[in-house]
Amino acid sequence: MGAAQSSADEFVREPLGVQERITADGSSPWPVEAGRYRLVAARACPWANRIVITRRLLGLEPVLSMGIAGPLHDERSWRFHNDPGNVDPVLGIEYLRTAYEKAVPGYDKGVTVPAMVEVASGKVVTNAYRELEFDLSTQWTALHRAGAPDLWPVEHRDEIAAISDEVFHDVNNGVYKCGFAKGQRSYEKAYDALFARLDALSSRLSTQRYLVGDTITQADIRLWVTLVRFDAAYHGHFKCNRQKLTELPVLWAYARDLFQTPGFGDTIDFAQIKQHYYGVHTEINPTGIVPEGPDVSGWLTEHGRESLGGRPFGRGTPPGPPPAGEQVPPLT
């Protein structure tokens, strides 16, 4: 996501700065339109990863281009340091902050990913990731690929929202509460809540393949982006070390199942994830040394979750391979 702040001993996430909507129903000044916007993401960031996966599953690549900020940044914000000349080839900017300042002169809030940028003006339209992932599923339907899954089935929306809220507070944000705690008591409170929630999720997933219903929903995407980063970053770097993910049999199998599902593992670059967490959070890792491990080859091993049934894409179909220029390195 990006910038964060702490209050007293507890970690508090900064409010989002440009909370607009992109809609097809006329409810906002920003209409859904093919080619009008560019999604700026980062391979390292779990919040951005949620939107990248959603875009992949819905097949929006031809109508919504994507820029990838590099894993390293400084106080000036996310930077396109992996692109030729350190500049996004479509937006022509080096730092994402430029797009925020075009939208809001004197912008003084967090410069975060994901961000939707209007290509013609170079202005950030929104960085409201929760609304964006819902709107991509429900407002962009005319531009979905044939066979796109329903990630927000109407009959399960209340349940998806409830589980997602628990996952956000205790897991997605919970690992950050552990990592950026400024006091022992705050750390232990977040640690206990994190692993209590993981235990509850493990129990739930022991008898069903996905979190809600028998298909992949947005709830699975929200949980998975934290699980896939757990051993590479949160276990050691954020002191979330009761167990590794690989030592939690149900969640490890669930995470592998999704990793091997088109649209999930093909968005993950473990090298960039580690470069970001260990290279940017200097208050936690002042040496900037990036660990060599863990071994990630296990992500491709059999998971056995098919025995629980379920239809990954419901009545839909898997997405095709990632477009040229969006592939991630294969696991080694």
Tab-separated table of N, CA, C and O in Angstrom, residues 39 53 64 79 137 170 196 250 268 327:
chain	number	residue	atom	x	y	z
A	39	LEU	N	-3.608	1.492	-14.231
A	39	LEU	CA	-3.435	1.007	-12.869
A	39	LEU	C	-1.953	1.019	-12.531
A	39	LEU	O	-1.156	0.386	-13.215
A	53	ILE	N	-4.649	-9.058	-9.079
A	53	ILE	CA	-5.320	-10.356	-9.221
A	53	ILE	C	-6.742	-10.169	-9.757
A	53	ILE	O	-7.176	-10.885	-10.670
A	64	LEU	N	-7.392	-1.893	-19.434
A	64	LEU	CA	-6.814	-1.198	-18.287
A	64	LEU	C	-5.341	-1.542	-18.220
A	64	LEU	O	-4.970	-2.629	-17.758
A	79	ARG	N	8.617	4.563	-6.914
A	79	ARG	CA	9.406	5.042	-8.055
A	79	ARG	C	9.470	3.947	-9.109
A	79	ARG	O	9.537	2.761	-8.786
A	137	SER	N	-15.390	-5.342	-10.310
A	137	SER	CA	-16.259	-6.504	-10.476
A	137	SER	C	-17.680	-6.127	-10.864
A	137	SER	O	-18.345	-6.874	-11.584
A	170	ASP	N	-7.168	-8.247	11.480
A	170	ASP	CA	-6.309	-9.158	12.228
A	170	ASP	C	-5.173	-9.757	11.409
A	170	ASP	O	-4.144	-10.146	11.984
A	196	ALA	N	-4.768	-15.982	16.437
A	196	ALA	CA	-6.119	-16.454	16.747
A	196	ALA	C	-6.976	-16.452	15.483
A	196	ALA	O	-7.755	-17.388	15.233
A	250	VAL	N	-3.288	-26.616	6.917
A	250	VAL	CA	-4.481	-26.256	6.137
A	250	VAL	C	-4.238	-24.974	5.341
A	250	VAL	O	-4.519	-24.917	4.131
A	268	ILE	N	3.098	-12.981	-8.675
A	268	ILE	CA	3.998	-12.902	-7.515
A	268	ILE	C	5.465	-12.917	-7.934
A	268	ILE	O	5.909	-13.784	-8.678
A	327	GLN	N	4.784	-10.644	-17.194
A	327	GLN	CA	5.145	-11.935	-16.609
A	327	GLN	C	6.088	-11.730	-15.423
A	327	GLN	O	6.859	-10.769	-15.378
